[in-house]
Every structure is written in C-alpha cells, then in structure tokens.
Amino acid sequence: MTHILSAVAWPYANGPRHIGHVAGFGIPSDVFSRYMRMCGHNVLMVSGTDEHGTPILVAAEAEGVTPRELANKNNRLIVEDLCQLGLSYDLFTRTTTGNHYAVVRSMFEVVRDNGYMKVQTTRGAISPSTGRTLPDRYIEGICPICGAEGARGDQCDTCGNQLDPTDLIKPRSKINGETPKFIETEHYFLDLPALADALTKWLDDREANGNWRPNVIKFSKNFLKDIKPRAMTRDIDWGIPIPGWEDQPKRLYVWFDAVVGYLSASIEWARRFGSTPEDWRQWWNDPEALSYYFMGKDNIVFHSQIWPAELLGYNGEGDFGGEPGDMGRLNLPTEVVSSEFLTMEGKKFASSRGIVIYVRDMLSRYQVDALRYFISAAGPENQDADFTWGEFVRRTNGELVAAWGNLVNRTASMIAKRFGEIPAAGDLEAVDQELLDMVNAGFGTVGSMIESHHQKAAIAEVMRLVGEANRYVAVTEPFKLKDESERERLGTILHVLAQVVSDLNLMMSPFLPTSANAIDRVLGGEGRIAPMPRIEEVVDLDVKNEDGSERAYPVITGDYTGAPTWERHPVTVGQKVEKPTPVFEKLDESVVDEEIARYADLLNK
C-alpha cells in the first residue's frame, strides 16, 4: 500500500464551471483516484474553490455584492456541480478558510526567511479609470517574442513563454479595453534563479523516469531557459495579508495562495476527518509517498515550476540553503498530469461570450455518465479535442447504449426470464473459457493504462472487451436454447455472461460510477461498488464572521473504503435477478439540432 496524493486543480470561484474545465481536472483525477483506491492504495484527493484575486473583485462589483458574498454563492454552485458529477474528493474546500490563511502565511514566512523571497521595486499595472490593480491575466497585447496577438500579461499561449505585463506591445485591459497605467510599487519576488539548479535537477529526474507526458516536461524545461524572479504579492485589498506588511493594501498573489491549497486542504482534511490532526504528514513528509497533480495545460507553469520552487524554498534546498519550518520537509510533485484543451464545435470555450456548456446545464438534460463517458473516451488527454453534439449523441447511442447497455440488458433479461437468478455453470466449452480468460486479463491491461494516465486507451480496451462479449452472445446464441435438454448449456452461457458483465462493470466503475452502481443492482447486488461523494455542511475551524457568528460552508467528502478490489469477484450463484430497465438513455437525433440552436449565433461568430 502506498500513500497517494491526488492534487486536483482549484476551480476559480468567479462563476460556475463548464465541461471544458472538468475535462481537464475533474474526470481524469477521479478515474485515477478511484482506480488507485481499488488497488489498495491510501489515496487522498483534495481541492477546493480558488476565491481571491482581482477577477473576483470585478465580478462582485458587477453584481453589486461583496467579494465574500460572490465567493460564497459560486463556491456552493461549484460544490453542487462537482458532487453531482461524482468526483470522489476526500475534501473539496475553499481558499477563504482560517486554516488556509494560516498555512499560506506560514509557507510564505519560511520561504522568505530562507532567503528565497526578496523585495523589489517593479512597475504595476493600474486601471486609469478605477485606480484598481490589473492582474497579469487581465492585460493583453502583442507578444514581444513571437508577435502573436492576444498574449496575456503572464504568458503567451502561442509560444509558451512567461511574460510580464510591461513586456507586452500595445497592452490593453481585458476589462474595458483601456491602456493600463504602470506605476512603481514594491513587491516580494520569488527568487527563481536561486532555485533554478534545484528545479533543473528535479525536472531532469522526472524526465529520466519517462512517466511525464512529453508536452508537460518539454514546456517545463523550456521555462528554465529564461528564468527570472516572479512577483508573489499584489496591490489589492482582497486576499491573504502579507506577513510583515499587514498594514499595507497589498496581498499575496492569488496563484501563490492557490497552489498552497493542496497542502492546506490536506491539513484541513486531517483536522476534520483524520484519525489525528497530523495524518496529512503521511502524504507530505513521507519520501515514499506519491503525488499527482491534475490540471489543464494553461496551468502547467504554476505546478511544474512555481509550486515546486516554493516547496524547494520552504525545504531550504536552493542556492541559499535553509531549514524547513514546522511542517517539515515537503514532498515535490511526483507527476504533473496536464490535459490539453476541450473546444466546443470548433470554438474555444468563452464564458464571457456565451460559448460555453456549464456542467449543471449539461447534467440537467443528460445522464451524468454520458458526459463522463464522452470525456473519458474522446477528451483532451494528450491533444486538443472538440466536443460536438453530433459526436456526443453518436457515442452515447452507439457505444454506451448499443454496445455496453445492450450487453447488460440482454444478459439480465435472459437470466430473469429463464432462471430468475444467476445460474450455476456446467462444463465450460472452449468458447466460454476463452472469453472468461480474455476479460480477466483486462484487469491487468486496463489497470496499467489508468495508472500511467492513458485513460482513453483504458476505456477503449474495456469497450473492446464489451465487443468480444457481444460476439460471444452472437456465437453461442443462448436465446435459441429453449429445450429442457439445453437448459444446462443455457445456464452455463448465462453464468459466463453474468461473470463477464460483472467484471466489465468493475473495470468501468472508475469511469462511470453512477451507472456501475445501477448495473450492480441489475445483477442483484446492492449498488455500492463505486462509493459516491456527499456534500457536508461544516463551520470554519479557526475563524468566525465579523458579527461573531459561525462561518459555515459546504465541502465535498465521502467514505470510499467500500469499493471492491481491482480483480475478478466470482458472481454469486442463486443471486436474484429481476427483469431490468435500461441503464442508459438513448438520445433522439433531434438533440443535435436543438443544442446547436441554443448556441447558433455565438458559434457562427
């Protein structure tokens, strides 16, 4: 058994999340975490809503509410959506907790005291009309390196280079189009050059093990070529106060505090649900523990460079040495698992322009596992992928319904009609044993693919085995065995099919947990093979509201210990099976035109 941290990107709380977001961080992390639990590993899956920064201020002002009120509203929306999606978080929390503030400030102080935070005077971007600081990502212009339009103040997505807003040619505010004003201001900078050698060694070690996706390791190493100090504080009044600068209208950079969230969420989980408040150390201080960080490709730099640099600075492992703080030496990421982008009918998702499919809208009209299946089978795992309504309907009807759902329904229907319970097997013929052996081997093949983050190949292999099972039905023709003299042979075939459906359902369960439970019930089980998350209302462990009342918020958590082990579990002869109803809903072809019509004006722009 290994301790495995599943560190999932923190969705930003300026609004609800769309399906492109969960294709990058949500479904891949959940599939991996569910599988690793079934293999007997001790998994801790953590995340939360990221609630600081200027975009929250801008959105709150537009709605006429306070930043905290906006964060509270969107936190609950996101919690509800991700729970409905079946994401098996041990703790999904938020960055506005007293626990998070304390951990972030402690992290900053140790990195600073070890010599890796230095004060520099820089030029900050200010909105001339409001006087408010403009965050790097809210400034666009022409990239000075490759000449691409639309480069952001922190990074050019075209060439991948890190930028500062002052580097941009013809900079403009994304909020109102005005040209920002640059003023001199003092900030703390993370001294990345003093950590470059340690970062290089760490990345070289990661590259040598050959496990990282090529795009991630290449991007990360390219970043080292022109590494420079990075500002870790901002001129803003919404966020975490800077130790030593509490009297100034400055706060820690939202990205500094967000990545520390993986650590603070682990600590909050231990305080709330662990056997002791120190349980988090098993994932963070044990050098044998493994950690996997899941996100979209736009966040690679913060997880493969900035966060590891902060950890190295905290550990005192850069050019200036130093000592870890009370949290001890902290583990660096084992792997950064980055997905590419999901587009919509060939267009980039853009909430501001309405080119978006929100998770809750999708789940209000379609089955949750239809969406999970599409993302697992056709998502942006290692290259950009396009969501089209035509392909969504095709995969739902042609693969989920016609292949997998039909196999389940035919098997259960024949058992219910002819026996009413799972029959015993007689002598196995070669065709029976061949299918049983082929499917049993799938546990090893599919499992190794999930473990190495090749989830599209993994679910494709499960569906290949579904096809083999359907061919077995066509070859053995159990529906023709109606004579009493053929009853033993019929029972053998249906026993084999029950076992195969049970096996395949177990392999499907990390991908399709809701339907896996439904299929287990179809075969007479209790429907608990894929433990599901729950929303729990909690109060802040450390702080109260300004009026002295408890500061309450929802978290996602769950007990996932009931999942079966990742191996064949023999079906129970005599287990009652009743006439089933279809698990998956077939979609009418008219869905394509109806859905495209919702977005027609936007998609044609």
Coordinates of C-alpha atoms in Angstrom, one line a residue:
M1 CA 0.0 0.0 0.0
T2 CA 1.3 3.4 -1.0
H3 CA 0.1 6.9 0.2
I4 CA -1.0 8.7 -3.0
L5 CA -1.9 12.4 -3.1
S6 CA -4.3 13.2 -5.9
A7 CA -4.0 17.0 -6.1
V8 CA -6.7 18.4 -8.3
A9 CA -6.6 21.9 -9.8
W10 CA -8.7 24.5 -7.9
P11 CA -11.6 25.9 -9.9
Y12 CA -11.8 29.7 -9.8
A13 CA -14.9 30.9 -8.0
N14 CA -15.9 33.8 -10.3
G15 CA -18.7 31.6 -11.8
P16 CA -19.9 28.1 -12.5
R17 CA -17.6 25.6 -14.2
H18 CA -18.1 24.4 -17.8
I19 CA -17.4 21.0 -19.3
G20 CA -14.0 22.1 -20.6
H21 CA -12.8 22.7 -17.0
V22 CA -13.9 19.3 -15.7
A23 CA -12.4 17.6 -18.8
G24 CA -9.0 18.9 -17.7
F25 CA -9.0 18.5 -13.9
G26 CA -12.2 16.7 -12.9
I27 CA -12.8 13.4 -14.6
P28 CA -9.1 12.3 -15.1
S29 CA -8.3 12.8 -11.4
D30 CA -11.4 10.9 -10.3
V31 CA -10.8 8.0 -12.6
F32 CA -7.2 7.7 -11.4
S33 CA -8.2 8.1 -7.7
R34 CA -11.0 5.6 -7.8
Y35 CA -8.7 3.0 -9.5
M36 CA -5.8 3.5 -7.1
R37 CA -8.2 3.0 -4.1
M38 CA -9.4 -0.2 -5.7
C39 CA -5.7 -1.3 -5.9
G40 CA -5.4 -0.9 -2.2
H41 CA -3.5 2.4 -2.1
N42 CA -4.3 5.1 0.5
V43 CA -5.5 7.9 -1.7
L44 CA -6.1 11.5 -0.5
M45 CA -7.9 13.5 -3.2
V46 CA -8.1 17.2 -2.4
S47 CA -9.0 20.5 -3.9
G48 CA -11.4 23.5 -3.4
T49 CA -12.5 26.7 -4.9
D50 CA -9.9 29.4 -5.5
E51 CA -11.5 32.6 -4.2
H52 CA -9.0 35.5 -4.2
G53 CA -7.7 37.9 -6.8
T54 CA -8.9 40.9 -8.9
P55 CA -11.4 38.9 -11.1
I56 CA -13.5 38.2 -8.0
L57 CA -13.5 41.9 -7.2
V58 CA -14.5 42.8 -10.7
A59 CA -17.3 40.2 -10.8
A60 CA -18.6 41.1 -7.3
E61 CA -18.7 44.8 -8.2
A62 CA -20.7 44.0 -11.4
E63 CA -23.2 42.0 -9.3
G64 CA -23.4 44.7 -6.5
V65 CA -22.2 42.3 -3.8
T66 CA -19.1 41.9 -1.7
P67 CA -16.3 39.6 -2.8
R68 CA -17.1 37.2 0.0
E69 CA -20.8 37.0 -0.9
L70 CA -19.9 36.3 -4.5
A71 CA -17.4 33.6 -3.4
N72 CA -19.9 32.0 -1.1
K73 CA -22.5 31.8 -3.9
N74 CA -20.2 30.4 -6.5
N75 CA -18.5 28.0 -4.1
R76 CA -21.8 26.4 -3.4
L77 CA -22.6 26.2 -7.1
I78 CA -19.3 24.5 -7.9
V79 CA -19.6 22.1 -4.9
E80 CA -23.0 21.0 -6.1
D81 CA -21.9 20.5 -9.7
L82 CA -18.7 18.5 -8.9
C83 CA -20.6 16.3 -6.4
Q84 CA -23.3 15.6 -8.9
L85 CA -20.5 14.7 -11.4
G86 CA -19.5 12.0 -8.9
L87 CA -16.0 13.4 -8.2
S88 CA -14.7 11.4 -5.2
Y89 CA -12.9 14.1 -3.2
D90 CA -11.8 13.3 0.3
L91 CA -12.0 17.0 0.8
F92 CA -13.1 19.8 -1.5
T93 CA -12.8 23.0 0.4
R94 CA -12.0 26.7 -0.3
T95 CA -9.2 29.3 0.0
T96 CA -11.1 31.6 2.3
T97 CA -10.8 29.5 5.4
G98 CA -8.8 30.4 8.5
N99 CA -6.9 27.1 8.1
H100 CA -5.8 28.1 4.6
Y101 CA -4.8 31.6 5.6
A102 CA -2.6 30.2 8.4
V103 CA -0.9 27.6 6.2
V104 CA -0.2 30.1 3.4
R105 CA 1.3 32.7 5.7
S106 CA 3.5 30.0 7.3
M107 CA 4.7 28.8 3.9
F108 CA 5.5 32.4 2.9
E109 CA 7.4 33.2 6.1
V110 CA 9.6 30.2 5.8
V111 CA 10.4 30.7 2.1
R112 CA 11.1 34.4 2.9
D113 CA 13.3 33.6 5.9
N114 CA 15.2 31.0 4.0
G115 CA 16.2 33.8 1.6
Y116 CA 14.0 33.0 -1.4
M117 CA 11.7 36.0 -1.2
K118 CA 13.2 39.4 -2.0
V119 CA 11.7 42.8 -2.1
Q120 CA 12.0 44.6 -5.5
T121 CA 10.6 47.7 -7.0
T122 CA 8.6 47.0 -10.1
R123 CA 6.1 48.6 -12.4
G124 CA 2.5 47.5 -11.6
A125 CA -0.5 47.9 -14.0
I126 CA -3.3 50.1 -12.7
S127 CA -6.7 50.9 -14.3
P128 CA -6.7 54.6 -15.0
S129 CA -10.5 54.8 -14.6
T130 CA -10.8 52.8 -11.3
G131 CA -7.3 53.0 -9.8
R132 CA -7.6 49.3 -9.2
T133 CA -4.6 46.9 -9.8
L134 CA -5.0 44.9 -13.0
P135 CA -3.9 41.3 -12.7
D136 CA -1.4 40.0 -15.3
R137 CA -4.0 37.8 -16.9
Y138 CA -6.4 40.8 -17.4
I139 CA -3.9 42.5 -19.7
E140 CA -3.5 41.5 -23.3
G141 CA -1.3 42.7 -26.1
I142 CA 1.2 41.6 -28.7
C143 CA 3.8 39.0 -27.6
P144 CA 7.3 40.6 -27.8
I145 CA 8.9 37.2 -28.5
C146 CA 6.7 35.6 -31.2
G147 CA 4.5 38.6 -32.3
A148 CA 1.2 36.8 -31.5
E149 CA -1.9 38.8 -30.8
G150 CA -3.8 38.2 -27.5
A151 CA -0.7 37.3 -25.4
R152 CA -1.5 37.7 -21.7
G153 CA 0.5 39.7 -19.1
D154 CA 1.7 36.5 -17.5
Q155 CA 2.2 34.2 -20.5
C156 CA 1.9 33.8 -24.3
D157 CA -0.1 30.7 -25.1
T158 CA 1.2 30.8 -28.7
C159 CA 4.9 30.4 -27.9
G160 CA 4.5 29.3 -24.2
N161 CA 6.9 32.0 -22.9
Q162 CA 6.4 33.6 -19.5
L163 CA 5.8 37.3 -19.7
D164 CA 5.3 40.4 -17.6
P165 CA 2.6 43.0 -18.4
T166 CA 5.3 45.6 -19.2
D167 CA 6.8 43.2 -21.8
L168 CA 3.6 43.4 -24.0
I169 CA 3.4 45.5 -27.1
K170 CA 0.2 47.7 -27.1
P171 CA -1.1 46.4 -23.8
R172 CA -4.8 46.8 -23.0
S173 CA -7.1 45.9 -20.2
K174 CA -9.4 42.9 -20.9
I175 CA -12.0 44.5 -18.6
N176 CA -12.7 47.7 -20.5
G177 CA -10.1 47.9 -23.3
E178 CA -8.2 50.9 -21.8
T179 CA -4.5 51.2 -21.8
P180 CA -3.2 50.4 -18.4
K181 CA -1.1 52.9 -16.4
F182 CA 2.2 51.5 -15.0
I183 CA 3.3 52.8 -11.6
E184 CA 6.3 51.9 -9.4
T185 CA 5.5 49.7 -6.4
E186 CA 7.3 47.3 -4.1
H187 CA 6.6 43.6 -4.0
Y188 CA 8.0 40.4 -2.8
F189 CA 9.5 38.3 -5.6
L190 CA 10.2 34.6 -5.5
D191 CA 13.9 34.3 -6.3
L192 CA 13.5 31.6 -9.0
P193 CA 17.1 32.0 -10.3
A194 CA 18.4 30.9 -6.8
L195 CA 16.2 27.8 -7.1
A196 CA 17.0 27.1 -10.8
D197 CA 19.6 24.5 -10.2
A198 CA 17.4 22.6 -7.8
L199 CA 14.5 22.9 -10.2
T200 CA 16.6 21.6 -13.1
K201 CA 17.8 18.6 -11.2
W202 CA 14.3 17.8 -10.1
L203 CA 13.0 18.1 -13.7
D204 CA 15.9 16.0 -15.0
D205 CA 15.0 13.3 -12.6
R206 CA 11.4 13.5 -13.7
E207 CA 12.3 13.3 -17.3
A208 CA 14.6 10.3 -16.7
N209 CA 11.8 8.2 -15.2
G210 CA 9.9 8.6 -18.5
N211 CA 6.5 8.9 -16.9
W212 CA 5.6 12.5 -17.6
R213 CA 3.7 13.4 -20.7
P214 CA 6.1 14.9 -23.3
N215 CA 4.3 18.2 -23.6
V216 CA 4.5 18.8 -19.9
I217 CA 8.2 18.0 -19.5
K218 CA 9.1 20.0 -22.6
F219 CA 7.2 23.0 -21.6
S220 CA 8.6 22.9 -18.1
K221 CA 12.2 22.6 -19.2
N222 CA 11.8 25.4 -21.7
F223 CA 10.7 27.7 -18.9
L224 CA 14.1 27.3 -17.3
K225 CA 15.9 28.9 -20.2
D226 CA 14.9 32.4 -19.2
I227 CA 14.0 32.1 -15.6
K228 CA 13.7 35.3 -13.5
P229 CA 12.2 36.4 -10.2
R230 CA 8.4 36.2 -10.1
A231 CA 6.2 38.7 -8.1
M232 CA 4.3 36.9 -5.3
T233 CA 2.4 39.9 -4.0
R234 CA -0.1 42.3 -5.5
D235 CA -1.6 45.8 -4.8
I236 CA -5.1 44.7 -3.8
D237 CA -7.2 44.5 -0.7
W238 CA -8.9 41.1 -1.3
G239 CA -6.8 38.2 -0.4
I240 CA -4.4 36.9 2.3
P241 CA -2.4 39.6 4.2
I242 CA 1.4 39.5 3.7
P243 CA 3.3 38.7 6.9
G244 CA 5.1 41.9 8.0
W245 CA 3.1 44.0 5.6
E246 CA -0.3 43.6 7.2
D247 CA -0.8 47.4 7.4
Q248 CA -0.4 47.9 3.6
P249 CA -3.1 47.5 0.9
K250 CA -1.2 44.5 -0.5
R251 CA -2.0 40.8 -0.6
L252 CA -0.3 37.6 -1.5
Y253 CA -0.7 36.8 -5.2
V254 CA -3.7 34.6 -5.8
W255 CA -1.6 32.0 -7.5
F256 CA 0.8 31.8 -4.6
D257 CA -2.0 31.1 -2.2
A258 CA -3.9 28.8 -4.6
V259 CA -1.1 26.2 -5.1
V260 CA -0.5 26.1 -1.3
G261 CA -4.1 24.9 -1.2
Y262 CA -3.1 21.3 -1.9
L263 CA -1.2 21.4 1.4
S264 CA -3.7 23.3 3.4
A265 CA -6.6 21.1 2.2
S266 CA -4.7 18.1 3.3
I267 CA -4.2 19.6 6.7
E268 CA -7.9 20.6 6.9
W269 CA -8.9 17.0 5.9
A270 CA -6.7 15.6 8.7
R271 CA -8.2 18.1 11.2
R272 CA -11.8 17.3 10.2
F273 CA -11.7 13.6 9.2
G274 CA -8.4 12.1 10.0
S275 CA -7.7 9.8 12.9
T276 CA -5.3 12.5 14.2
P277 CA -4.7 16.1 13.1
E278 CA -1.2 15.1 11.9
D279 CA -2.4 12.4 9.4
W280 CA -1.7 14.7 6.5
R281 CA 2.1 14.1 7.0
Q282 CA 1.8 10.6 5.6
W283 CA 1.2 12.2 2.2
W284 CA 3.6 15.2 2.5
N285 CA 6.6 14.2 4.7
D286 CA 7.0 10.5 3.8
P287 CA 9.5 10.4 0.9
E288 CA 7.9 7.1 -0.3
A289 CA 4.5 8.8 -0.8
L290 CA 3.5 9.7 -4.4
S291 CA 1.7 12.9 -5.6
Y292 CA -0.1 13.5 -8.8
Y293 CA -1.3 17.0 -9.9
F294 CA -4.2 17.2 -12.4
M295 CA -5.0 20.3 -14.5
G296 CA -5.4 21.8 -17.9
K297 CA -2.3 22.8 -19.9
D298 CA -2.7 26.6 -19.1
N299 CA -1.7 25.8 -15.5
I300 CA 1.4 23.8 -16.2
V301 CA 3.9 26.5 -15.3
F302 CA 2.4 27.0 -11.8
H303 CA 2.6 23.3 -11.0
S304 CA 5.8 22.3 -12.6
Q305 CA 7.8 25.4 -11.8
I306 CA 6.3 27.9 -9.3
W307 CA 4.9 25.4 -6.8
P308 CA 8.0 23.1 -6.9
A309 CA 10.1 26.3 -6.4
E310 CA 8.1 27.3 -3.4
L311 CA 8.5 23.8 -1.9
L312 CA 12.2 23.8 -2.6
G313 CA 12.5 27.3 -0.9
Y314 CA 10.5 26.1 2.0
N315 CA 12.7 23.0 2.3
G316 CA 15.8 25.1 2.2
E317 CA 17.0 23.2 -0.9
G318 CA 18.1 26.2 -3.2
D319 CA 21.3 28.1 -3.5
F320 CA 21.0 29.8 -0.1
G321 CA 20.2 26.6 1.9
G322 CA 17.9 27.0 4.8
E323 CA 15.7 24.9 7.1
P324 CA 12.1 23.6 6.7
G325 CA 9.5 25.1 9.1
D326 CA 7.2 23.3 11.4
M327 CA 5.5 21.4 8.6
G328 CA 8.8 19.5 7.9
R329 CA 10.3 18.7 4.6
L330 CA 7.5 18.7 2.0
N331 CA 7.3 16.4 -1.0
L332 CA 7.6 17.8 -4.5
P333 CA 5.2 16.5 -7.2
T334 CA 5.7 13.0 -8.5
E335 CA 4.0 13.9 -11.7
V336 CA 2.1 16.8 -13.3
V337 CA -0.7 15.3 -15.3
S338 CA -1.8 18.0 -17.7
S339 CA -4.6 17.7 -20.2
E340 CA -5.0 19.8 -23.4
F341 CA -8.0 22.0 -24.2
L342 CA -11.5 20.9 -25.0
T343 CA -13.3 23.1 -27.6
M344 CA -17.0 23.3 -28.5
E345 CA -18.0 22.8 -32.1
G346 CA -14.6 24.1 -33.1
K347 CA -14.7 27.2 -30.9
K348 CA -12.7 27.9 -27.8
F349 CA -14.9 27.9 -24.6
A350 CA -15.5 31.6 -23.6
S351 CA -17.9 32.2 -20.8
S352 CA -17.9 35.9 -21.4
R353 CA -19.2 35.4 -25.0
G354 CA -21.6 32.6 -24.1
I355 CA -19.7 29.9 -25.9
V356 CA -20.0 27.6 -23.0
I357 CA -21.7 24.5 -21.7
Y358 CA -22.0 24.7 -18.0
V359 CA -21.8 21.4 -16.0
R360 CA -25.1 21.9 -14.3
D361 CA -26.9 22.7 -17.6
M362 CA -25.4 19.6 -19.1
L363 CA -26.4 17.4 -16.2
S364 CA -29.9 18.8 -16.1
R365 CA -30.6 17.4 -19.6
Y366 CA -28.4 14.3 -19.9
Q367 CA -27.2 11.4 -17.8
V368 CA -24.0 12.2 -15.8
D369 CA -22.2 9.1 -17.1
A370 CA -23.0 10.1 -20.7
L371 CA -20.8 13.2 -20.1
R372 CA -18.2 11.2 -18.2
Y373 CA -18.0 8.6 -21.0
F374 CA -17.5 11.3 -23.7
I375 CA -14.8 13.0 -21.7
S376 CA -13.1 9.7 -20.9
A377 CA -13.3 8.3 -24.4
A378 CA -12.8 11.4 -26.5
G379 CA -11.4 14.1 -24.2
P380 CA -8.3 16.2 -24.4
E381 CA -5.9 13.8 -22.8
N382 CA -2.8 14.4 -24.9
Q383 CA -4.1 16.7 -27.6
D384 CA -6.9 19.3 -28.0
A385 CA -10.3 17.7 -28.5
D386 CA -13.6 19.1 -29.8
F387 CA -16.9 18.5 -28.2
T388 CA -19.7 18.3 -30.8
W389 CA -23.3 17.5 -30.1
G390 CA -23.2 15.0 -33.1
E391 CA -20.3 13.1 -31.6
F392 CA -21.9 13.2 -28.1
V393 CA -25.1 11.6 -29.5
R394 CA -23.2 9.1 -31.6
R395 CA -21.0 7.9 -28.7
T396 CA -24.0 7.8 -26.3
N397 CA -26.2 5.8 -28.6
G398 CA -23.7 3.7 -30.5
E399 CA -21.3 2.9 -27.6
L400 CA -23.0 3.3 -24.3
V401 CA -26.5 2.2 -25.3
A402 CA -26.0 -0.1 -28.2
A403 CA -22.8 -1.9 -27.0
W404 CA -22.4 -1.7 -23.2
G405 CA -26.0 -1.1 -22.2
N406 CA -27.3 -3.7 -24.6
L407 CA -25.0 -6.4 -23.3
V408 CA -26.1 -5.6 -19.7
N409 CA -29.8 -5.6 -20.6
R410 CA -29.7 -8.8 -22.7
T411 CA -27.8 -10.7 -20.1
A412 CA -30.1 -9.7 -17.2
S413 CA -33.2 -10.1 -19.3
M414 CA -32.3 -13.7 -20.2
I415 CA -31.3 -14.6 -16.7
A416 CA -34.5 -13.1 -15.2
K417 CA -36.8 -14.8 -17.8
R418 CA -35.2 -18.3 -17.8
F419 CA -33.9 -18.6 -14.3
G420 CA -34.8 -15.7 -12.1
E421 CA -31.3 -15.9 -10.5
I422 CA -27.7 -16.3 -11.6
P423 CA -27.5 -20.0 -12.7
A424 CA -24.6 -22.3 -11.9
A425 CA -22.2 -23.1 -14.7
G426 CA -21.8 -26.6 -16.1
D427 CA -18.8 -27.8 -18.0
L428 CA -17.1 -24.9 -19.8
E429 CA -16.5 -25.2 -23.5
A430 CA -13.5 -23.6 -25.2
V431 CA -15.5 -20.5 -26.3
D432 CA -16.6 -19.9 -22.7
Q433 CA -13.1 -20.2 -21.2
E434 CA -11.7 -18.1 -23.9
L435 CA -14.0 -15.2 -23.1
L436 CA -13.5 -15.5 -19.4
D437 CA -9.8 -15.5 -19.7
M438 CA -9.8 -12.6 -22.1
V439 CA -11.9 -10.4 -19.8
N440 CA -10.0 -11.4 -16.7
A441 CA -6.7 -10.3 -18.4
G442 CA -8.4 -6.9 -18.9
F443 CA -7.9 -6.1 -15.2
G444 CA -4.1 -6.0 -15.7
T445 CA -4.2 -4.3 -19.1
V446 CA -6.8 -1.6 -18.3
G447 CA -5.3 -1.0 -14.8
S448 CA -1.8 -0.4 -16.1
M449 CA -3.3 2.1 -18.6
I450 CA -5.1 4.1 -15.9
E451 CA -2.1 4.1 -13.7
S452 CA 0.1 5.5 -16.4
H453 CA -2.6 8.1 -17.3
H454 CA -3.6 6.6 -20.6
Q455 CA -7.3 6.7 -19.8
K456 CA -8.6 7.0 -23.3
A457 CA -6.8 3.8 -24.2
A458 CA -8.1 2.2 -21.0
I459 CA -11.7 2.8 -21.7
A460 CA -11.2 1.8 -25.3
E461 CA -9.9 -1.5 -24.1
V462 CA -12.9 -2.1 -21.9
M463 CA -15.2 -1.3 -24.8
R464 CA -13.2 -3.8 -27.0
L465 CA -13.9 -6.4 -24.4
V466 CA -17.6 -5.4 -24.4
G467 CA -17.5 -6.1 -28.1
E468 CA -16.0 -9.5 -27.5
A469 CA -18.8 -10.3 -25.1
N470 CA -21.4 -9.3 -27.6
R471 CA -19.8 -11.5 -30.2
Y472 CA -19.9 -14.4 -27.7
V473 CA -23.7 -13.9 -27.5
A474 CA -23.9 -14.0 -31.2
V475 CA -21.8 -17.2 -31.4
T476 CA -23.4 -19.1 -28.6
E477 CA -27.0 -17.9 -29.3
P478 CA -28.4 -18.5 -25.8
F479 CA -31.8 -17.0 -26.9
K480 CA -32.3 -20.2 -29.1
L481 CA -31.7 -22.6 -26.3
K482 CA -35.3 -23.3 -25.3
D483 CA -35.5 -27.1 -24.9
E484 CA -35.2 -28.6 -21.4
S485 CA -32.3 -30.7 -22.7
E486 CA -30.4 -27.5 -23.4
R487 CA -31.0 -25.9 -20.0
E488 CA -27.6 -26.8 -18.5
R489 CA -25.8 -25.3 -21.5
L490 CA -28.0 -22.2 -21.3
G491 CA -27.2 -21.9 -17.6
T492 CA -23.5 -22.1 -18.4
I493 CA -23.6 -19.4 -21.0
L494 CA -25.7 -17.1 -18.8
H495 CA -23.4 -17.7 -15.9
V496 CA -20.4 -16.8 -18.1
L497 CA -22.2 -13.6 -19.3
A498 CA -23.1 -12.6 -15.7
Q499 CA -19.4 -13.0 -14.7
V500 CA -18.2 -11.1 -17.7
V501 CA -20.7 -8.2 -17.2
S502 CA -19.7 -8.1 -13.5
D503 CA -16.0 -7.9 -14.5
L504 CA -16.5 -5.3 -17.1
N505 CA -18.7 -3.2 -14.8
L506 CA -15.9 -3.2 -12.2
M507 CA -13.5 -2.0 -14.9
M508 CA -16.0 0.7 -15.9
S509 CA -16.6 1.8 -12.4
P510 CA -13.8 4.4 -12.1
F511 CA -15.1 6.0 -15.4
L512 CA -18.8 5.5 -14.9
P513 CA -19.5 5.2 -11.2
T514 CA -23.2 6.1 -11.2
S515 CA -24.1 3.6 -13.9
A516 CA -21.7 1.0 -12.4
N517 CA -23.8 1.1 -9.2
A518 CA -27.0 0.8 -11.3
I519 CA -25.7 -2.2 -13.2
D520 CA -24.6 -3.9 -10.0
R521 CA -28.2 -3.6 -8.8
V522 CA -29.4 -5.0 -12.2
L523 CA -27.4 -8.2 -11.4
G524 CA -28.9 -8.4 -7.9
G525 CA -26.2 -6.5 -6.0
E526 CA -26.5 -3.6 -3.5
G527 CA -25.3 -1.0 -5.9
R528 CA -22.3 0.2 -3.9
I529 CA -19.3 -0.8 -5.9
A530 CA -18.5 2.8 -6.7
P531 CA -18.8 4.8 -3.4
M532 CA -20.1 8.3 -4.1
P533 CA -19.2 11.7 -2.7
R534 CA -21.5 13.7 -0.4
I535 CA -21.9 17.4 0.5
E536 CA -21.4 18.1 4.2
E537 CA -22.1 21.5 5.8
V538 CA -19.2 22.5 8.1
V539 CA -18.1 25.6 10.0
D540 CA -14.7 27.2 9.8
L541 CA -12.2 25.6 12.2
D542 CA -10.4 28.8 13.1
V543 CA -12.3 32.0 12.4
K544 CA -15.9 33.4 12.7
N545 CA -17.8 36.0 10.8
E546 CA -17.3 39.7 11.6
D547 CA -20.5 39.6 13.7
G548 CA -19.3 36.6 15.8
S549 CA -21.5 34.0 14.1
E550 CA -20.1 30.7 12.8
R551 CA -18.7 30.9 9.2
A552 CA -20.4 27.9 7.5
Y553 CA -19.6 26.5 4.1
P554 CA -20.2 23.2 2.2
V555 CA -17.4 20.7 1.5
I556 CA -17.3 17.6 -0.6
T557 CA -16.2 14.5 1.1
G558 CA -17.0 10.8 1.3
D559 CA -16.2 7.3 2.6
Y560 CA -14.7 5.4 -0.3
T561 CA -13.4 2.4 1.6
G562 CA -16.3 0.1 0.4
A563 CA -15.1 -0.2 -3.2
P564 CA -14.2 -3.7 -4.3
T565 CA -10.6 -4.7 -5.1
W566 CA -9.5 -4.4 -8.7
E567 CA -9.8 -8.1 -9.7
R568 CA -12.4 -10.7 -10.6
H569 CA -15.0 -11.3 -8.0
P570 CA -16.9 -14.5 -8.7
V571 CA -20.7 -13.9 -9.1
T572 CA -23.0 -15.5 -6.6
V573 CA -24.9 -18.4 -7.9
G574 CA -28.6 -18.1 -6.8
Q575 CA -28.5 -14.3 -6.6
K576 CA -31.9 -13.0 -7.7
V577 CA -32.1 -11.1 -11.0
E578 CA -35.3 -9.3 -12.0
K579 CA -36.3 -8.0 -15.4
P580 CA -34.2 -4.9 -16.0
T581 CA -34.9 -1.5 -17.2
P582 CA -32.3 0.1 -19.5
V583 CA -29.5 1.8 -17.6
F584 CA -28.5 4.2 -20.4
E585 CA -31.0 6.5 -22.2
K586 CA -30.9 6.6 -26.0
L587 CA -30.8 10.1 -27.3
D588 CA -33.0 11.3 -30.2
E589 CA -31.1 12.6 -33.1
S590 CA -33.1 15.9 -32.8
V591 CA -30.9 16.7 -29.8
V592 CA -28.1 17.8 -32.2
D593 CA -30.2 20.4 -33.9
E594 CA -31.8 21.5 -30.6
E595 CA -28.5 22.0 -28.8
I596 CA -26.7 23.7 -31.7
A597 CA -29.7 26.1 -32.0
R598 CA -29.1 27.2 -28.4
Y599 CA -25.6 28.4 -29.4
A600 CA -26.1 29.1 -33.1
D601 CA -25.5 32.9 -33.1
L602 CA -22.4 32.5 -30.9
L603 CA -20.9 29.6 -32.8
N604 CA -21.2 31.4 -36.1
K605 CA -19.3 34.5 -35.0

